[in-house]
Amino acid sequence: MTSTVPAEGTRMAEGSALQAVLLDMDGTLVDTEGFWWDAEVEVFSRLGHRLDDSWRHVVVGGPMTRSAGFLIEATGAKITLSELTVLLNDGFEELIGRALPLMPGAAGLLAELAAHRVPTALVSASHRRIIDRVLVSLGAQNFALTVAGDEVERTKPFPDPYLLAAAGLGADPARCAVIEDTMTGVAAAEAAGCRVVAVPSVAPIAQAAGRTVVTSLEHVDLPFLRGLMTEKR
């Protein structure tokens, strides 16, 4: 876990039940879910295997160990998990070095949260090396702390990353709004007891108690997130 903002700057204004906003990265803030699949297709092509497009829904939202492990088993590729992880991260870094588009509404939401000094964390299943590259585009100053998938013993869909982020911000998980794009991330946030806004990227996500589904971050702003805290679970 990396903190980039002094602890004194991580408190919400009095009178608001919303204590922090925790955001996923790939597919939520940056349009990179397709890049991960492209990297996987390219790496396995070099290994002599063709990936079935239907597997994309299985691997989306990672963690890397689950996604890579599934692809090794599905293809029978003769490569270890640790070797494949390096190749996939290398391939992904090459792709985002060419272009890194933000999701619609992402820049505006981050600017609004920063302007109102809302404690904000980036919580991703991606490894630290990837997060640090992406932060160049997202702006490290927009996050009080960041949590990477290789910094926790259990990453998404377990609640650990979101519990760690909430604790790092001194926030009650029940008073945190989480924004995610996959069911893997949604499951992690809900297991942590957070309120969830789902913005599906690859696979659909159903409405549920304590979960709000929207089609774009353009529909999400600070009043919207504060309003989540008043809704019954």
PDB file of N, CA and C in Angstrom, residues 37-139:
ATOM      1  N   TRP A  37      -6.671  -8.145 -22.263  1.00  0.00           N
ATOM      2  CA  TRP A  37      -7.004  -9.273 -23.131  1.00  0.00           C
ATOM      3  C   TRP A  37      -6.073  -9.327 -24.333  1.00  0.00           C
ATOM      4  N   ASP A  38      -5.783  -8.167 -24.912  1.00  0.00           N
ATOM      5  CA  ASP A  38      -4.863  -8.123 -26.048  1.00  0.00           C
ATOM      6  C   ASP A  38      -3.488  -8.667 -25.661  1.00  0.00           C
ATOM      7  N   ALA A  39      -3.027  -8.303 -24.451  1.00  0.00           N
ATOM      8  CA  ALA A  39      -1.730  -8.789 -23.981  1.00  0.00           C
ATOM      9  C   ALA A  39      -1.768 -10.302 -23.794  1.00  0.00           C
ATOM     10  N   GLU A  40      -2.864 -10.812 -23.248  1.00  0.00           N
ATOM     11  CA  GLU A  40      -3.001 -12.250 -23.038  1.00  0.00           C
ATOM     12  C   GLU A  40      -3.026 -12.999 -24.373  1.00  0.00           C
ATOM     13  N   VAL A  41      -3.784 -12.465 -25.335  1.00  0.00           N
ATOM     14  CA  VAL A  41      -3.848 -13.095 -26.655  1.00  0.00           C
ATOM     15  C   VAL A  41      -2.474 -13.140 -27.306  1.00  0.00           C
ATOM     16  N   GLU A  42      -1.738 -12.033 -27.217  1.00  0.00           N
ATOM     17  CA  GLU A  42      -0.419 -11.948 -27.839  1.00  0.00           C
ATOM     18  C   GLU A  42       0.569 -12.909 -27.186  1.00  0.00           C
ATOM     19  N   VAL A  43       0.588 -12.938 -25.865  1.00  0.00           N
ATOM     20  CA  VAL A  43       1.525 -13.806 -25.163  1.00  0.00           C
ATOM     21  C   VAL A  43       1.244 -15.273 -25.474  1.00  0.00           C
ATOM     22  N   PHE A  44      -0.008 -15.666 -25.443  1.00  0.00           N
ATOM     23  CA  PHE A  44      -0.326 -17.071 -25.700  1.00  0.00           C
ATOM     24  C   PHE A  44      -0.138 -17.430 -27.173  1.00  0.00           C
ATOM     25  N   SER A  45      -0.279 -16.457 -28.045  1.00  0.00           N
ATOM     26  CA  SER A  45       0.013 -16.707 -29.457  1.00  0.00           C
ATOM     27  C   SER A  45       1.482 -17.059 -29.632  1.00  0.00           C
ATOM     28  N   ARG A  46       2.347 -16.339 -28.924  1.00  0.00           N
ATOM     29  CA  ARG A  46       3.780 -16.630 -28.987  1.00  0.00           C
ATOM     30  C   ARG A  46       4.098 -17.991 -28.385  1.00  0.00           C
ATOM     31  N   LEU A  47       3.251 -18.449 -27.469  1.00  0.00           N
ATOM     32  CA  LEU A  47       3.433 -19.756 -26.853  1.00  0.00           C
ATOM     33  C   LEU A  47       2.806 -20.878 -27.683  1.00  0.00           C
ATOM     34  N   GLY A  48       2.154 -20.488 -28.803  1.00  0.00           N
ATOM     35  CA  GLY A  48       1.564 -21.479 -29.692  1.00  0.00           C
ATOM     36  C   GLY A  48       0.133 -21.828 -29.379  1.00  0.00           C
ATOM     37  N   HIS A  49      -0.585 -20.937 -28.695  1.00  0.00           N
ATOM     38  CA  HIS A  49      -1.967 -21.221 -28.319  1.00  0.00           C
ATOM     39  C   HIS A  49      -2.874 -20.062 -28.718  1.00  0.00           C
ATOM     40  N   ARG A  50      -4.088 -20.398 -29.103  1.00  0.00           N
ATOM     41  CA  ARG A  50      -5.087 -19.393 -29.444  1.00  0.00           C
ATOM     42  C   ARG A  50      -6.139 -19.339 -28.348  1.00  0.00           C
ATOM     43  N   LEU A  51      -6.413 -18.149 -27.830  1.00  0.00           N
ATOM     44  CA  LEU A  51      -7.390 -18.005 -26.758  1.00  0.00           C
ATOM     45  C   LEU A  51      -8.801 -17.916 -27.320  1.00  0.00           C
ATOM     46  N   ASP A  52      -9.716 -18.598 -26.672  1.00  0.00           N
ATOM     47  CA  ASP A  52     -11.130 -18.543 -27.040  1.00  0.00           C
ATOM     48  C   ASP A  52     -11.715 -17.236 -26.507  1.00  0.00           C
ATOM     49  N   ASP A  53     -12.408 -16.488 -27.352  1.00  0.00           N
ATOM     50  CA  ASP A  53     -12.920 -15.182 -26.939  1.00  0.00           C
ATOM     51  C   ASP A  53     -13.888 -15.286 -25.758  1.00  0.00           C
ATOM     52  N   SER A  54     -14.521 -16.440 -25.593  1.00  0.00           N
ATOM     53  CA  SER A  54     -15.458 -16.607 -24.477  1.00  0.00           C
ATOM     54  C   SER A  54     -14.743 -16.599 -23.133  1.00  0.00           C
ATOM     55  N   TRP A  55     -13.440 -16.855 -23.138  1.00  0.00           N
ATOM     56  CA  TRP A  55     -12.680 -16.851 -21.888  1.00  0.00           C
ATOM     57  C   TRP A  55     -12.487 -15.445 -21.347  1.00  0.00           C
ATOM     58  N   ARG A  56     -12.700 -14.460 -22.170  1.00  0.00           N
ATOM     59  CA  ARG A  56     -12.495 -13.078 -21.738  1.00  0.00           C
ATOM     60  C   ARG A  56     -13.364 -12.739 -20.530  1.00  0.00           C
ATOM     61  N   HIS A  57     -14.582 -13.274 -20.496  1.00  0.00           N
ATOM     62  CA  HIS A  57     -15.482 -12.990 -19.381  1.00  0.00           C
ATOM     63  C   HIS A  57     -15.032 -13.701 -18.110  1.00  0.00           C
ATOM     64  N   VAL A  58     -14.230 -14.743 -18.256  1.00  0.00           N
ATOM     65  CA  VAL A  58     -13.722 -15.474 -17.098  1.00  0.00           C
ATOM     66  C   VAL A  58     -12.563 -14.723 -16.456  1.00  0.00           C
ATOM     67  N   VAL A  59     -11.692 -14.166 -17.272  1.00  0.00           N
ATOM     68  CA  VAL A  59     -10.463 -13.566 -16.750  1.00  0.00           C
ATOM     69  C   VAL A  59     -10.606 -12.082 -16.419  1.00  0.00           C
ATOM     70  N   VAL A  60     -11.689 -11.423 -16.888  1.00  0.00           N
ATOM     71  CA  VAL A  60     -11.827  -9.998 -16.656  1.00  0.00           C
ATOM     72  C   VAL A  60     -11.910  -9.704 -15.157  1.00  0.00           C
ATOM     73  N   GLY A  61     -11.228  -8.658 -14.749  1.00  0.00           N
ATOM     74  CA  GLY A  61     -11.273  -8.248 -13.356  1.00  0.00           C
ATOM     75  C   GLY A  61     -10.266  -8.939 -12.466  1.00  0.00           C
ATOM     76  N   GLY A  62      -9.454  -9.816 -13.065  1.00  0.00           N
ATOM     77  CA  GLY A  62      -8.329 -10.472 -12.398  1.00  0.00           C
ATOM     78  C   GLY A  62      -8.583 -10.762 -10.934  1.00  0.00           C
ATOM     79  N   PRO A  63      -7.859 -11.278 -10.042  1.00  0.00           N
ATOM     80  CA  PRO A  63      -6.414 -11.097  -9.935  1.00  0.00           C
ATOM     81  C   PRO A  63      -5.601 -11.846 -10.982  1.00  0.00           C
ATOM     82  N   MET A  64      -4.376 -11.399 -11.117  1.00  0.00           N
ATOM     83  CA  MET A  64      -3.469 -11.985 -12.091  1.00  0.00           C
ATOM     84  C   MET A  64      -3.305 -13.487 -11.875  1.00  0.00           C
ATOM     85  N   THR A  65      -3.184 -13.921 -10.619  1.00  0.00           N
ATOM     86  CA  THR A  65      -2.980 -15.341 -10.353  1.00  0.00           C
ATOM     87  C   THR A  65      -4.158 -16.167 -10.855  1.00  0.00           C
ATOM     88  N   ARG A  66      -5.375 -15.646 -10.675  1.00  0.00           N
ATOM     89  CA  ARG A  66      -6.544 -16.387 -11.131  1.00  0.00           C
ATOM     90  C   ARG A  66      -6.645 -16.389 -12.648  1.00  0.00           C
ATOM     91  N   SER A  67      -6.496 -15.205 -13.251  1.00  0.00           N
ATOM     92  CA  SER A  67      -6.613 -15.090 -14.704  1.00  0.00           C
ATOM     93  C   SER A  67      -5.546 -15.899 -15.414  1.00  0.00           C
ATOM     94  N   ALA A  68      -4.296 -15.708 -15.005  1.00  0.00           N
ATOM     95  CA  ALA A  68      -3.194 -16.418 -15.644  1.00  0.00           C
ATOM     96  C   ALA A  68      -3.293 -17.916 -15.389  1.00  0.00           C
ATOM     97  N   GLY A  69      -3.667 -18.291 -14.171  1.00  0.00           N
ATOM     98  CA  GLY A  69      -3.809 -19.706 -13.850  1.00  0.00           C
ATOM     99  C   GLY A  69      -4.881 -20.384 -14.688  1.00  0.00           C
ATOM    100  N   PHE A  70      -5.995 -19.682 -14.889  1.00  0.00           N
ATOM    101  CA  PHE A  70      -7.072 -20.221 -15.718  1.00  0.00           C
ATOM    102  C   PHE A  70      -6.593 -20.444 -17.148  1.00  0.00           C
ATOM    103  N   LEU A  71      -5.880 -19.465 -17.696  1.00  0.00           N
ATOM    104  CA  LEU A  71      -5.438 -19.560 -19.085  1.00  0.00           C
ATOM    105  C   LEU A  71      -4.393 -20.668 -19.277  1.00  0.00           C
ATOM    106  N   ILE A  72      -3.535 -20.861 -18.287  1.00  0.00           N
ATOM    107  CA  ILE A  72      -2.567 -21.958 -18.374  1.00  0.00           C
ATOM    108  C   ILE A  72      -3.300 -23.291 -18.404  1.00  0.00           C
ATOM    109  N   GLU A  73      -4.278 -23.441 -17.509  1.00  0.00           N
ATOM    110  CA  GLU A  73      -5.026 -24.698 -17.446  1.00  0.00           C
ATOM    111  C   GLU A  73      -5.860 -24.911 -18.704  1.00  0.00           C
ATOM    112  N   ALA A  74      -6.501 -23.825 -19.204  1.00  0.00           N
ATOM    113  CA  ALA A  74      -7.383 -23.944 -20.366  1.00  0.00           C
ATOM    114  C   ALA A  74      -6.612 -24.288 -21.637  1.00  0.00           C
ATOM    115  N   THR A  75      -5.395 -23.765 -21.763  1.00  0.00           N
ATOM    116  CA  THR A  75      -4.626 -23.981 -22.990  1.00  0.00           C
ATOM    117  C   THR A  75      -3.643 -25.136 -22.888  1.00  0.00           C
ATOM    118  N   GLY A  76      -3.263 -25.479 -21.664  1.00  0.00           N
ATOM    119  CA  GLY A  76      -2.231 -26.496 -21.489  1.00  0.00           C
ATOM    120  C   GLY A  76      -0.845 -25.976 -21.803  1.00  0.00           C
ATOM    121  N   ALA A  77      -0.676 -24.652 -21.781  1.00  0.00           N
ATOM    122  CA  ALA A  77       0.626 -24.045 -22.097  1.00  0.00           C
ATOM    123  C   ALA A  77       1.692 -24.496 -21.107  1.00  0.00           C
ATOM    124  N   LYS A  78       2.879 -24.734 -21.628  1.00  0.00           N
ATOM    125  CA  LYS A  78       3.994 -25.173 -20.796  1.00  0.00           C
ATOM    126  C   LYS A  78       4.743 -23.958 -20.265  1.00  0.00           C
ATOM    127  N   ILE A  79       4.171 -23.341 -19.250  1.00  0.00           N
ATOM    128  CA  ILE A  79       4.771 -22.155 -18.650  1.00  0.00           C
ATOM    129  C   ILE A  79       4.305 -22.077 -17.203  1.00  0.00           C
ATOM    130  N   THR A  80       5.152 -21.563 -16.340  1.00  0.00           N
ATOM    131  CA  THR A  80       4.768 -21.446 -14.934  1.00  0.00           C
ATOM    132  C   THR A  80       3.979 -20.158 -14.726  1.00  0.00           C
ATOM    133  N   LEU A  81       3.261 -20.117 -13.619  1.00  0.00           N
ATOM    134  CA  LEU A  81       2.467 -18.939 -13.294  1.00  0.00           C
ATOM    135  C   LEU A  81       3.351 -17.704 -13.139  1.00  0.00           C
ATOM    136  N   SER A  82       4.481 -17.847 -12.482  1.00  0.00           N
ATOM    137  CA  SER A  82       5.370 -16.696 -12.274  1.00  0.00           C
ATOM    138  C   SER A  82       5.952 -16.207 -13.598  1.00  0.00           C
ATOM    139  N   GLU A  83       6.305 -17.136 -14.496  1.00  0.00           N
ATOM    140  CA  GLU A  83       6.836 -16.744 -15.807  1.00  0.00           C
ATOM    141  C   GLU A  83       5.769 -16.014 -16.625  1.00  0.00           C
ATOM    142  N   LEU A  84       4.553 -16.537 -16.601  1.00  0.00           N
ATOM    143  CA  LEU A  84       3.474 -15.920 -17.370  1.00  0.00           C
ATOM    144  C   LEU A  84       3.122 -14.543 -16.824  1.00  0.00           C
ATOM    145  N   THR A  85       3.148 -14.386 -15.515  1.00  0.00           N
ATOM    146  CA  THR A  85       2.846 -13.094 -14.905  1.00  0.00           C
ATOM    147  C   THR A  85       3.787 -12.006 -15.409  1.00  0.00           C
ATOM    148  N   VAL A  86       5.066 -12.333 -15.495  1.00  0.00           N
ATOM    149  CA  VAL A  86       6.047 -11.362 -16.006  1.00  0.00           C
ATOM    150  C   VAL A  86       5.744 -11.002 -17.452  1.00  0.00           C
ATOM    151  N   LEU A  87       5.451 -12.004 -18.285  1.00  0.00           N
ATOM    152  CA  LEU A  87       5.175 -11.748 -19.701  1.00  0.00           C
ATOM    153  C   LEU A  87       3.914 -10.897 -19.882  1.00  0.00           C
ATOM    154  N   LEU A  88       2.883 -11.175 -19.090  1.00  0.00           N
ATOM    155  CA  LEU A  88       1.633 -10.414 -19.220  1.00  0.00           C
ATOM    156  C   LEU A  88       1.817  -8.974 -18.775  1.00  0.00           C
ATOM    157  N   ASN A  89       2.512  -8.768 -17.673  1.00  0.00           N
ATOM    158  CA  ASN A  89       2.772  -7.395 -17.221  1.00  0.00           C
ATOM    159  C   ASN A  89       3.624  -6.637 -18.234  1.00  0.00           C
ATOM    160  N   ASP A  90       4.622  -7.311 -18.811  1.00  0.00           N
ATOM    161  CA  ASP A  90       5.462  -6.674 -19.829  1.00  0.00           C
ATOM    162  C   ASP A  90       4.625  -6.275 -21.046  1.00  0.00           C
ATOM    163  N   GLY A  91       3.771  -7.203 -21.494  1.00  0.00           N
ATOM    164  CA  GLY A  91       2.940  -6.920 -22.657  1.00  0.00           C
ATOM    165  C   GLY A  91       1.954  -5.796 -22.408  1.00  0.00           C
ATOM    166  N   PHE A  92       1.377  -5.779 -21.217  1.00  0.00           N
ATOM    167  CA  PHE A  92       0.421  -4.724 -20.874  1.00  0.00           C
ATOM    168  C   PHE A  92       1.113  -3.367 -20.809  1.00  0.00           C
ATOM    169  N   GLU A  93       2.277  -3.325 -20.174  1.00  0.00           N
ATOM    170  CA  GLU A  93       3.013  -2.066 -20.082  1.00  0.00           C
ATOM    171  C   GLU A  93       3.351  -1.514 -21.463  1.00  0.00           C
ATOM    172  N   GLU A  94       3.687  -2.397 -22.386  1.00  0.00           N
ATOM    173  CA  GLU A  94       3.991  -1.945 -23.746  1.00  0.00           C
ATOM    174  C   GLU A  94       2.763  -1.318 -24.388  1.00  0.00           C
ATOM    175  N   LEU A  95       1.597  -1.919 -24.183  1.00  0.00           N
ATOM    176  CA  LEU A  95       0.370  -1.409 -24.788  1.00  0.00           C
ATOM    177  C   LEU A  95      -0.034  -0.061 -24.196  1.00  0.00           C
ATOM    178  N   ILE A  96       0.042   0.085 -22.870  1.00  0.00           N
ATOM    179  CA  ILE A  96      -0.371   1.362 -22.279  1.00  0.00           C
ATOM    180  C   ILE A  96       0.655   2.455 -22.534  1.00  0.00           C
ATOM    181  N   GLY A  97       1.858   2.053 -22.931  1.00  0.00           N
ATOM    182  CA  GLY A  97       2.853   3.054 -23.296  1.00  0.00           C
ATOM    183  C   GLY A  97       2.501   3.757 -24.589  1.00  0.00           C
ATOM    184  N   ARG A  98       1.660   3.128 -25.409  1.00  0.00           N
ATOM    185  CA  ARG A  98       1.248   3.729 -26.671  1.00  0.00           C
ATOM    186  C   ARG A  98       0.046   4.649 -26.483  1.00  0.00           C
ATOM    187  N   ALA A  99      -0.884   4.238 -25.628  1.00  0.00           N
ATOM    188  CA  ALA A  99      -2.102   5.019 -25.388  1.00  0.00           C
ATOM    189  C   ALA A  99      -2.743   4.551 -24.100  1.00  0.00           C
ATOM    190  N   LEU A 100      -3.308   5.473 -23.342  1.00  0.00           N
ATOM    191  CA  LEU A 100      -3.986   5.121 -22.111  1.00  0.00           C
ATOM    192  C   LEU A 100      -5.232   5.993 -21.966  1.00  0.00           C
ATOM    193  N   PRO A 101      -6.324   5.613 -22.610  1.00  0.00           N
ATOM    194  CA  PRO A 101      -7.539   6.421 -22.544  1.00  0.00           C
ATOM    195  C   PRO A 101      -8.243   6.291 -21.204  1.00  0.00           C
ATOM    196  N   LEU A 102      -8.712   7.412 -20.669  1.00  0.00           N
ATOM    197  CA  LEU A 102      -9.512   7.394 -19.461  1.00  0.00           C
ATOM    198  C   LEU A 102     -10.957   7.082 -19.821  1.00  0.00           C
ATOM    199  N   MET A 103     -11.679   6.474 -18.898  1.00  0.00           N
ATOM    200  CA  MET A 103     -13.085   6.200 -19.113  1.00  0.00           C
ATOM    201  C   MET A 103     -13.870   7.515 -19.088  1.00  0.00           C
ATOM    202  N   PRO A 104     -14.954   7.611 -19.847  1.00  0.00           N
ATOM    203  CA  PRO A 104     -15.771   8.832 -19.834  1.00  0.00           C
ATOM    204  C   PRO A 104     -16.213   9.177 -18.416  1.00  0.00           C
ATOM    205  N   GLY A 105     -15.987  10.417 -18.037  1.00  0.00           N
ATOM    206  CA  GLY A 105     -16.383  10.880 -16.716  1.00  0.00           C
ATOM    207  C   GLY A 105     -15.334  10.715 -15.646  1.00  0.00           C
ATOM    208  N   ALA A 106     -14.266   9.961 -15.921  1.00  0.00           N
ATOM    209  CA  ALA A 106     -13.262   9.690 -14.892  1.00  0.00           C
ATOM    210  C   ALA A 106     -12.517  10.953 -14.466  1.00  0.00           C
ATOM    211  N   ALA A 107     -12.056  11.724 -15.420  1.00  0.00           N
ATOM    212  CA  ALA A 107     -11.287  12.937 -15.091  1.00  0.00           C
ATOM    213  C   ALA A 107     -12.130  13.918 -14.290  1.00  0.00           C
ATOM    214  N   GLY A 108     -13.385  14.091 -14.701  1.00  0.00           N
ATOM    215  CA  GLY A 108     -14.260  15.028 -14.003  1.00  0.00           C
ATOM    216  C   GLY A 108     -14.546  14.590 -12.579  1.00  0.00           C
ATOM    217  N   LEU A 109     -14.778  13.293 -12.372  1.00  0.00           N
ATOM    218  CA  LEU A 109     -15.056  12.795 -11.024  1.00  0.00           C
ATOM    219  C   LEU A 109     -13.847  12.953 -10.119  1.00  0.00           C
ATOM    220  N   LEU A 110     -12.662  12.599 -10.610  1.00  0.00           N
ATOM    221  CA  LEU A 110     -11.456  12.743  -9.796  1.00  0.00           C
ATOM    222  C   LEU A 110     -11.207  14.202  -9.434  1.00  0.00           C
ATOM    223  N   ALA A 111     -11.442  15.098 -10.383  1.00  0.00           N
ATOM    224  CA  ALA A 111     -11.252  16.525 -10.115  1.00  0.00           C
ATOM    225  C   ALA A 111     -12.229  17.014  -9.053  1.00  0.00           C
ATOM    226  N   GLU A 112     -13.477  16.552  -9.118  1.00  0.00           N
ATOM    227  CA  GLU A 112     -14.482  16.969  -8.138  1.00  0.00           C
ATOM    228  C   GLU A 112     -14.141  16.459  -6.744  1.00  0.00           C
ATOM    229  N   LEU A 113     -13.739  15.194  -6.652  1.00  0.00           N
ATOM    230  CA  LEU A 113     -13.374  14.634  -5.355  1.00  0.00           C
ATOM    231  C   LEU A 113     -12.176  15.373  -4.752  1.00  0.00           C
ATOM    232  N   ALA A 114     -11.208  15.692  -5.595  1.00  0.00           N
ATOM    233  CA  ALA A 114     -10.030  16.419  -5.115  1.00  0.00           C
ATOM    234  C   ALA A 114     -10.393  17.826  -4.670  1.00  0.00           C
ATOM    235  N   ALA A 115     -11.256  18.489  -5.433  1.00  0.00           N
ATOM    236  CA  ALA A 115     -11.647  19.860  -5.103  1.00  0.00           C
ATOM    237  C   ALA A 115     -12.365  19.936  -3.762  1.00  0.00           C
ATOM    238  N   HIS A 116     -13.104  18.891  -3.411  1.00  0.00           N
ATOM    239  CA  HIS A 116     -13.840  18.863  -2.146  1.00  0.00           C
ATOM    240  C   HIS A 116     -13.092  18.104  -1.060  1.00  0.00           C
ATOM    241  N   ARG A 117     -11.846  17.762  -1.336  1.00  0.00           N
ATOM    242  CA  ARG A 117     -10.978  17.098  -0.354  1.00  0.00           C
ATOM    243  C   ARG A 117     -11.604  15.820   0.189  1.00  0.00           C
ATOM    244  N   VAL A 118     -12.225  15.065  -0.695  1.00  0.00           N
ATOM    245  CA  VAL A 118     -12.793  13.777  -0.305  1.00  0.00           C
ATOM    246  C   VAL A 118     -11.670  12.740  -0.245  1.00  0.00           C
ATOM    247  N   PRO A 119     -11.492  12.051   0.858  1.00  0.00           N
ATOM    248  CA  PRO A 119     -10.467  11.006   0.922  1.00  0.00           C
ATOM    249  C   PRO A 119     -10.728   9.946  -0.147  1.00  0.00           C
ATOM    250  N   THR A 120      -9.743   9.721  -0.989  1.00  0.00           N
ATOM    251  CA  THR A 120      -9.930   8.854  -2.151  1.00  0.00           C
ATOM    252  C   THR A 120      -8.762   7.880  -2.262  1.00  0.00           C
ATOM    253  N   ALA A 121      -9.096   6.606  -2.549  1.00  0.00           N
ATOM    254  CA  ALA A 121      -8.055   5.590  -2.709  1.00  0.00           C
ATOM    255  C   ALA A 121      -8.254   4.854  -4.026  1.00  0.00           C
ATOM    256  N   LEU A 122      -7.150   4.440  -4.609  1.00  0.00           N
ATOM    257  CA  LEU A 122      -7.157   3.590  -5.794  1.00  0.00           C
ATOM    258  C   LEU A 122      -6.899   2.167  -5.318  1.00  0.00           C
ATOM    259  N   VAL A 123      -7.819   1.259  -5.634  1.00  0.00           N
ATOM    260  CA  VAL A 123      -7.731  -0.118  -5.139  1.00  0.00           C
ATOM    261  C   VAL A 123      -7.814  -1.058  -6.336  1.00  0.00           C
ATOM    262  N   SER A 124      -6.694  -1.654  -6.687  1.00  0.00           N
ATOM    263  CA  SER A 124      -6.621  -2.433  -7.928  1.00  0.00           C
ATOM    264  C   SER A 124      -6.040  -3.820  -7.702  1.00  0.00           C
ATOM    265  N   ALA A 125      -6.473  -4.773  -8.539  1.00  0.00           N
ATOM    266  CA  ALA A 125      -5.866  -6.104  -8.533  1.00  0.00           C
ATOM    267  C   ALA A 125      -4.576  -6.127  -9.346  1.00  0.00           C
ATOM    268  N   SER A 126      -4.321  -5.053 -10.093  1.00  0.00           N
ATOM    269  CA  SER A 126      -3.078  -4.966 -10.867  1.00  0.00           C
ATOM    270  C   SER A 126      -1.875  -4.834  -9.928  1.00  0.00           C
ATOM    271  N   HIS A 127      -0.718  -5.209 -10.429  1.00  0.00           N
ATOM    272  CA  HIS A 127       0.497  -5.135  -9.623  1.00  0.00           C
ATOM    273  C   HIS A 127       0.985  -3.690  -9.495  1.00  0.00           C
ATOM    274  N   ARG A 128       1.834  -3.468  -8.488  1.00  0.00           N
ATOM    275  CA  ARG A 128       2.344  -2.112  -8.207  1.00  0.00           C
ATOM    276  C   ARG A 128       3.029  -1.502  -9.430  1.00  0.00           C
ATOM    277  N   ARG A 129       3.794  -2.284 -10.157  1.00  0.00           N
ATOM    278  CA  ARG A 129       4.513  -1.739 -11.315  1.00  0.00           C
ATOM    279  C   ARG A 129       3.530  -1.164 -12.345  1.00  0.00           C
ATOM    280  N   ILE A 130       2.354  -1.788 -12.480  1.00  0.00           N
ATOM    281  CA  ILE A 130       1.354  -1.308 -13.418  1.00  0.00           C
ATOM    282  C   ILE A 130       0.650  -0.075 -12.869  1.00  0.00           C
ATOM    283  N   ILE A 131       0.275  -0.115 -11.604  1.00  0.00           N
ATOM    284  CA  ILE A 131      -0.407   1.032 -11.000  1.00  0.00           C
ATOM    285  C   ILE A 131       0.446   2.283 -11.109  1.00  0.00           C
ATOM    286  N   ASP A 132       1.723   2.168 -10.819  1.00  0.00           N
ATOM    287  CA  ASP A 132       2.592   3.350 -10.860  1.00  0.00           C
ATOM    288  C   ASP A 132       2.687   3.927 -12.266  1.00  0.00           C
ATOM    289  N   ARG A 133       2.631   3.077 -13.282  1.00  0.00           N
ATOM    290  CA  ARG A 133       2.633   3.572 -14.660  1.00  0.00           C
ATOM    291  C   ARG A 133       1.327   4.317 -14.976  1.00  0.00           C
ATOM    292  N   VAL A 134       0.212   3.733 -14.546  1.00  0.00           N
ATOM    293  CA  VAL A 134      -1.095   4.321 -14.836  1.00  0.00           C
ATOM    294  C   VAL A 134      -1.298   5.628 -14.071  1.00  0.00           C
ATOM    295  N   LEU A 135      -0.715   5.723 -12.889  1.00  0.00           N
ATOM    296  CA  LEU A 135      -0.871   6.938 -12.079  1.00  0.00           C
ATOM    297  C   LEU A 135      -0.300   8.175 -12.774  1.00  0.00           C
ATOM    298  N   VAL A 136       0.614   7.969 -13.696  1.00  0.00           N
ATOM    299  CA  VAL A 136       1.145   9.105 -14.460  1.00  0.00           C
ATOM    300  C   VAL A 136       0.018   9.779 -15.223  1.00  0.00           C
ATOM    301  N   SER A 137      -0.925   8.993 -15.728  1.00  0.00           N
ATOM    302  CA  SER A 137      -2.065   9.537 -16.469  1.00  0.00           C
ATOM    303  C   SER A 137      -3.203   9.951 -15.549  1.00  0.00           C
ATOM    304  N   LEU A 138      -3.441   9.175 -14.501  1.00  0.00           N
ATOM    305  CA  LEU A 138      -4.555   9.483 -13.599  1.00  0.00           C
ATOM    306  C   LEU A 138      -4.233  10.637 -12.660  1.00  0.00           C
ATOM    307  N   GLY A 139      -2.965  10.807 -12.334  1.00  0.00           N
ATOM    308  CA  GLY A 139      -2.555  11.840 -11.389  1.00  0.00           C
ATOM    309  C   GLY A 139      -2.465  11.275  -9.988  1.00  0.00           C
TER     310      GLY A 139
END
